[in-house]
Coordinates of C-alpha atoms in Angstrom, one line a residue:
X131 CA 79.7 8.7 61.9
X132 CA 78.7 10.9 59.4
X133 CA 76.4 8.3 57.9
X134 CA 74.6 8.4 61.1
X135 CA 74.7 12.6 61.3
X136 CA 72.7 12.1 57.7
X137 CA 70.0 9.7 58.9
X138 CA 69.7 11.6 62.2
X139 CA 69.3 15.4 60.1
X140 CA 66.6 13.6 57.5
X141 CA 64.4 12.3 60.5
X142 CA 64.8 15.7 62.2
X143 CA 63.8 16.8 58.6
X144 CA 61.3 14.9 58.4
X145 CA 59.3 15.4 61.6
X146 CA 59.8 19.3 60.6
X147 CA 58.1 18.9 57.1
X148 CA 55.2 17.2 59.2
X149 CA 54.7 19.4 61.8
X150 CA 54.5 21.7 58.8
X151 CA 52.1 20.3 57.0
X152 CA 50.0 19.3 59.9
X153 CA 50.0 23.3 61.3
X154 CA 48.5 24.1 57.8
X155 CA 46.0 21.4 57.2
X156 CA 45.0 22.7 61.2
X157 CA 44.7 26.1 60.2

């Protein structure tokens, strides 16, 4: 259970660090 908690948090993670980058290299 909370192996899967961890994998789901660094996907969400992740897809937040390249939205990130994405919005700046947009900009």
């Amino acid at each position: 259970m909370v192996k899967h908690v961890k994998r789901f948090y660094i996907f969400i993670h992740q897809r937040f660090v390249f939205e990130l980058l994405f919005s700046c290299i947009g900009a």
